[in-house]
Every structure is written in C-alpha cells, then in structure tokens.
Coordinates of C-alpha atoms in Angstrom, one line a residue:
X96 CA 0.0 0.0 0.0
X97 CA 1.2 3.3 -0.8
X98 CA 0.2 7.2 -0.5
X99 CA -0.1 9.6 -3.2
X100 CA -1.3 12.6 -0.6
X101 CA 2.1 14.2 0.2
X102 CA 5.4 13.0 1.5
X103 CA 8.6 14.5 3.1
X104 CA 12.5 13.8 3.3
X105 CA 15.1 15.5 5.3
X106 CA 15.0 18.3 2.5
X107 CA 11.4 18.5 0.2
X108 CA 7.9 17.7 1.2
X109 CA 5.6 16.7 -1.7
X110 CA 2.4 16.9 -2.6
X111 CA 0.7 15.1 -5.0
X112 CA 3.8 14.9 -7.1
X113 CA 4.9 18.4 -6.6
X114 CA 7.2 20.0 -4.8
X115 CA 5.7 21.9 -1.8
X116 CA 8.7 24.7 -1.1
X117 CA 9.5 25.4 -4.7
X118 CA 6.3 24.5 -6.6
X119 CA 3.5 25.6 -4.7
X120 CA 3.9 28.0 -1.9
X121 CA 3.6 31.4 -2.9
X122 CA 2.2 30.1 -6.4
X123 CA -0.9 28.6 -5.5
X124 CA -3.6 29.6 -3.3
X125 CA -4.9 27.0 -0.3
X126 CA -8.0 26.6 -2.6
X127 CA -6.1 25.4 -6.0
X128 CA -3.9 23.2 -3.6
X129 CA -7.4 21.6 -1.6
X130 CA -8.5 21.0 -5.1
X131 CA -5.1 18.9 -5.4
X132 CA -5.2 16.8 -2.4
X133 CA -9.0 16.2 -3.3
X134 CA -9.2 15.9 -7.4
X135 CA -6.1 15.1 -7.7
X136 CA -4.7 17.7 -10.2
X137 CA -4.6 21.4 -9.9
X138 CA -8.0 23.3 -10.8
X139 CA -8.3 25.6 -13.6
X140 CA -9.0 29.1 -13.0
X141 CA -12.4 29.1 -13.0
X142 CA -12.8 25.9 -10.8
X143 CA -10.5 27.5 -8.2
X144 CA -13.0 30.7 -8.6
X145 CA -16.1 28.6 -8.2
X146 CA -14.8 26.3 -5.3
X147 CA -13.6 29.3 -3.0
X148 CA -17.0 30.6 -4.0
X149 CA -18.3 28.0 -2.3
X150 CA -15.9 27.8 0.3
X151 CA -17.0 31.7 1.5
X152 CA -20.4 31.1 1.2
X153 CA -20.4 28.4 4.0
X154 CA -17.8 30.0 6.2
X155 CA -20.4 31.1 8.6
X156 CA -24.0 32.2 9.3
X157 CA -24.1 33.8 12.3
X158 CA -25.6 32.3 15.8
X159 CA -26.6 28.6 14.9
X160 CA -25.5 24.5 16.3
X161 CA -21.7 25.2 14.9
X162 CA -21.0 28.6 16.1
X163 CA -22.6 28.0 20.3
X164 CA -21.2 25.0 20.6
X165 CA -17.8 26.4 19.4
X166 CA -18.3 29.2 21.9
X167 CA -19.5 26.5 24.9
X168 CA -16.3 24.3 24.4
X169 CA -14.0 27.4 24.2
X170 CA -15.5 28.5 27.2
X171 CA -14.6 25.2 29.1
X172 CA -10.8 25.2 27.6
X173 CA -9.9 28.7 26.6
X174 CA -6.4 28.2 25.8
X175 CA -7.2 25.1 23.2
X176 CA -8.7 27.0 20.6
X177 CA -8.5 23.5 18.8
X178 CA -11.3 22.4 21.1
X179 CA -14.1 24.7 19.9
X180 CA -13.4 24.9 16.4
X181 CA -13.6 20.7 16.6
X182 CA -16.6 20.9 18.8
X183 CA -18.7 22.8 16.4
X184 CA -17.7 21.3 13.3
X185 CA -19.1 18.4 14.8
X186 CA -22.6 19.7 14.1
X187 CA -21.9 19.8 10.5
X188 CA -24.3 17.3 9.4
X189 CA -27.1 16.3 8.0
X190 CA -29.4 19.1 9.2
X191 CA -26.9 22.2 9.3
X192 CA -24.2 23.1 6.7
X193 CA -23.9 19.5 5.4
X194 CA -26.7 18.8 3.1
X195 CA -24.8 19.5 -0.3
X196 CA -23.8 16.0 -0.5
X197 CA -27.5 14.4 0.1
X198 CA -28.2 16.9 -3.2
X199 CA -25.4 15.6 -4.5
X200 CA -26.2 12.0 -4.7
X201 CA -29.6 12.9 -6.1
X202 CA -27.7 14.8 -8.6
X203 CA -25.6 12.5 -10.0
X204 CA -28.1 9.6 -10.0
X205 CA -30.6 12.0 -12.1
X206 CA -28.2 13.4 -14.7
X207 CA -27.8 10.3 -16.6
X208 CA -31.8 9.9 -17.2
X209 CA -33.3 10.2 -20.0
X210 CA -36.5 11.6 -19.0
X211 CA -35.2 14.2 -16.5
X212 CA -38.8 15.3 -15.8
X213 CA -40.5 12.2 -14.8
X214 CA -37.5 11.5 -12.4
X215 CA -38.2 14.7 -10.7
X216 CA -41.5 13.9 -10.0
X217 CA -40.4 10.5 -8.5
X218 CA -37.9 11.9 -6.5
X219 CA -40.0 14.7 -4.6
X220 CA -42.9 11.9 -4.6
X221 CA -40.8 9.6 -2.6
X222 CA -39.4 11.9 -0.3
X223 CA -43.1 13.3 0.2
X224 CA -43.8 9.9 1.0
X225 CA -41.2 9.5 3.2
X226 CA -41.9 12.7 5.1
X227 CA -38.1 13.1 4.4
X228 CA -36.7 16.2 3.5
X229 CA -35.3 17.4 0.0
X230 CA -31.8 18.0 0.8
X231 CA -31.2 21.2 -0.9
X232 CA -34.0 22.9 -1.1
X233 CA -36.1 25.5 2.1
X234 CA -34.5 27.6 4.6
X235 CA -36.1 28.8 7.9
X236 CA -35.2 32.0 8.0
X237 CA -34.5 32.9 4.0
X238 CA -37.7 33.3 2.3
X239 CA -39.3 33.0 -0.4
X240 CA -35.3 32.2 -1.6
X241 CA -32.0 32.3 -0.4
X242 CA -30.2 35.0 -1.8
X243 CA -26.7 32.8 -1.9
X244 CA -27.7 30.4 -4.9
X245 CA -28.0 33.0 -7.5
X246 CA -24.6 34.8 -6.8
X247 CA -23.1 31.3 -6.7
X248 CA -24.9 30.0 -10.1
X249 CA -23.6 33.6 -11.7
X250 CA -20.2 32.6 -10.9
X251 CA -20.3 29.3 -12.3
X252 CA -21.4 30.7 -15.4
X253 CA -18.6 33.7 -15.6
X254 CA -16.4 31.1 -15.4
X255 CA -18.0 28.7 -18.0
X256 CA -17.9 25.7 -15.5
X257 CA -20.3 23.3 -16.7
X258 CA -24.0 23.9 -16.4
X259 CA -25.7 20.5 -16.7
X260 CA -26.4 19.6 -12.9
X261 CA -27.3 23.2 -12.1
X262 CA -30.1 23.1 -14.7
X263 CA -31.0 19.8 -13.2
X264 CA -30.9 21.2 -10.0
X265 CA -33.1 23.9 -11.3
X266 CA -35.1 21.4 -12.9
X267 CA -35.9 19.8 -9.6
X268 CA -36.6 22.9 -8.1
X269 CA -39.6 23.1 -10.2
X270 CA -40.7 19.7 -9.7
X271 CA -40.2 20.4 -5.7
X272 CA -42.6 23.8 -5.8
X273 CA -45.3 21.4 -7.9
X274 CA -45.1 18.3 -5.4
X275 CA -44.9 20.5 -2.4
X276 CA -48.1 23.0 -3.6
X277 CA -45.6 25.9 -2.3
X278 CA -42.4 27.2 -3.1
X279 CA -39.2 26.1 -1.5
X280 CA -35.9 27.4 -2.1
X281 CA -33.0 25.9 -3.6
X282 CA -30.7 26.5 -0.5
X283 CA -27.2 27.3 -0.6
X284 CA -25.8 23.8 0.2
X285 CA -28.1 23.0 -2.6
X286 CA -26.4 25.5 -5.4
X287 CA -23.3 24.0 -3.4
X288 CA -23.5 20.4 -4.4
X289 CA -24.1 21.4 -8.1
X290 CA -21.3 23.7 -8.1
X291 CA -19.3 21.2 -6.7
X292 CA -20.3 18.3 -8.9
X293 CA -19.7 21.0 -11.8
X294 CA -16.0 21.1 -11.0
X295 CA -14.8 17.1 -10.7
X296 CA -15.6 16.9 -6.5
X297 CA -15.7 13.8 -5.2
X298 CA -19.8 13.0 -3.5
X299 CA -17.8 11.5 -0.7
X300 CA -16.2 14.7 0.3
X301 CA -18.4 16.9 -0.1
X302 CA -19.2 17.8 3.3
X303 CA -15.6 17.8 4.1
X304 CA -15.5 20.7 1.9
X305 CA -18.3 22.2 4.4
X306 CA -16.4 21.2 7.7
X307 CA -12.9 23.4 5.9
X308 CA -14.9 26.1 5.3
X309 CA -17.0 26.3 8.4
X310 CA -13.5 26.2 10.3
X311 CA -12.7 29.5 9.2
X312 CA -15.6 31.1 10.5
X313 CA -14.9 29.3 13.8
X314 CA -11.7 31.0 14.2
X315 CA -13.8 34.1 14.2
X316 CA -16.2 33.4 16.6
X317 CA -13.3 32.4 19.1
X318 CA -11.6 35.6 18.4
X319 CA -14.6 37.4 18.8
X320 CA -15.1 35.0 22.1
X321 CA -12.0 35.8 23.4
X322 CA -13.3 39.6 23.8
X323 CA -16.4 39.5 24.6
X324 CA -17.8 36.1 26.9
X325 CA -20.7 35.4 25.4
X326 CA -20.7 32.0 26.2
X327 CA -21.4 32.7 29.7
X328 CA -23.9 35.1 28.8
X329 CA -25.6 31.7 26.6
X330 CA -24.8 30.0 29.6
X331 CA -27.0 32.5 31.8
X332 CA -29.8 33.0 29.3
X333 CA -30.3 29.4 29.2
X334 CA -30.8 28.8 32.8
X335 CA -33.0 32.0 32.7
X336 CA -35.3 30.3 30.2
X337 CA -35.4 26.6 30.8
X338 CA -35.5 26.4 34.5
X339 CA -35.5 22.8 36.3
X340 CA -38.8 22.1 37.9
X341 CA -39.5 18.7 39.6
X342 CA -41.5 16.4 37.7
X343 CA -45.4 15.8 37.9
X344 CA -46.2 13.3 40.0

C-alpha cells in the first residue's frame, strides 16, 4: 500500500507529485492546492474561482448549532482553541451546513436519465412519502429564496464551469414547488453540491468541503469569544429560560 497525498524527506515535502517549497507555496492559493489533495490535479481558473465561492459562502452564518457549541467548548478550555473549532464542526451534518452532499447523490443519480422530468417527479414523490426532507431545497429564515444560490450560479457561469447539474438542479426545483403545492428554495448547500459536482468533487467529500470552510468562520467566533464572553452570557440566558422544575407526579 502506498500514499499519493504528500510526503517529506530531510529536504522537500511533496504533494501530489509536486514540490511543496518550490512549486506551490507562494504560487498557488490553499483553494487550487485543496483541489489537489481532493481531485487530484490542480484546478483551472475558474474551478478555483467557483470552489472558493463556495468555500466563502459556507464559512459562517451567524448564531446557529456550529457557532454555540464552538463558543460552549472554548469557554470550558480557553487556551485550546483547537477544542471549539472541533466541537462545532461536529454539528456539520445532515441538518446544518452538510446537506450539499445528500443533493449531491440525487444529482448524480438524475443526470444520466433520459427523462429528467419524470424522475423529478419520482424523487420529490418519494421523499413526500417518506416525510423526508429534500436535501437542498427551504431555509427557515431565508424566504421565499436564499439569496446565496443566485450569486453562486452567476459565478459558475462567468467562469463557464459546466452547467448541466445546475439546470438539473433547477429542474428539480420546479418539480419540488409542484409536489410540495408551495415554493421552497433551492438553498445554498443546494447550489453548493451542483457547483461542486460542476467542478470534478468527489460525493464522498463533499461535506468535508463544508467542515474546511465552516472552520474558518470558527476561528472568528473564538476571536470574537476571546473579547467579549458570550458564552457565559448563553450560559446564563439558558438557565433563565429553561428552568428545572420537579417532575409531575
């Protein structure tokens, strides 16, 4: 068994068959290298344009699960900052800032049929059926549409990446307002995974695309921690709120 990822003597470190010091520090960005480690080869201009795109879009979103339970775990080991970025990435999931690669799947298992409309229709059918969610599509708080997919989708086409699973994704989006009676947005993790699957990225990464770009808007809240407390504040709020009471007997 061997590794292609990266390697290091007593005088070079390489990556992906290239030499870090004299190849790619100072004349690549970290996005063109993460595009290395994960695809394999370096990205071309506009895939490096459209995954950093993506990368800022999902680097934070104010108070949610990632950014209190950051703060919490900070608060318990201040000098680790290590501890609350890792805490709060752990919340990158299924519900918050991970659902690109659900979208994903349905993506790439729809762009190879030949009657794209019908398996729309099945696929918000079963998933009405299921009482599942469309991973994708709704927001709570942005409505009637999140205001992230259209920048993102104007990107991708300025750089002339693809277009086949946005329109699909589109597509869907159509099919989702019909089966649902109401609209729901294509969400940003939903543009996300089209974007992504536009440029070569792996399905099976995808949400460790999410969990690099959340850290960076970790680092913030910990700075911002660092100044200000509110985790004891939370802290205090919370027992203000949800008081313990015995239970009925």
């Amino acid at each position: 068994m061997k590794t292609h990822i990266a390697g290091s003597n007593a005088t070079s470190i390489r990556l992906r068959g290239r030499d870090l010091v004299d190849e790619l520090i100072g004349r690549h960005g970290f996005t063109e290298v993460l595009y290395l480690l994960t695809c394999e080869r370096l990205p071309t201009a506009g895939e490096a344009r459209v995954l950093d795109a993506c990368l800022v879009t999902l680097m934070d979103h104010g108070w949610t699960p990632t950014s209190l339970i950051a703060r919490l775990a900070y608060d318990s080991a201040p000098t680790q900052a290590q501890v609350g970025i890792a805490a709060g990435l752990l919340a990158v999931g299924d519900v918050f800032a991970g659902t690109m690669d659900g979208c994903a799947r349905l993506l790439s298992e729809g762009i190879g049929q030949a009657e794209k409309t019908a398996w729309c229709a099945e696929v918000v059918r079963a998933h009405r059926t299921l009482k599942k969610p469309m991973p994708g599509f709704g927001h709570p708080f942005h409505k009637p549409d999140d205001p992230r997919p259209p920048r993102l989708f104007k990107v991708a086409a300025e750089c002339g990446v693809g277009g086949s699973y946005i329109a699909l994704l589109r597509q869907l989006g159509e099919a989702v307002d019909a089966g649902y009676g109401r609209h729901l947005t294509i969400n940003a993790t939903g543009a996300i995974a089209a974007l992504l699957l536009e440029i070569g990225m792996p399905v099976s990464i995808m949400r460790g695309i999410a969990v690099v770009s959340r850290s960076g808007g970790l680092a913030g809240h910990l700075v911002e921690e660092q100044q200000t407390h509110a985790a004891r504040e939370i802290w205090k709020l919370t027992e203000e709120r949800i008081p313990y009471e015995d239970p009925p007997s």
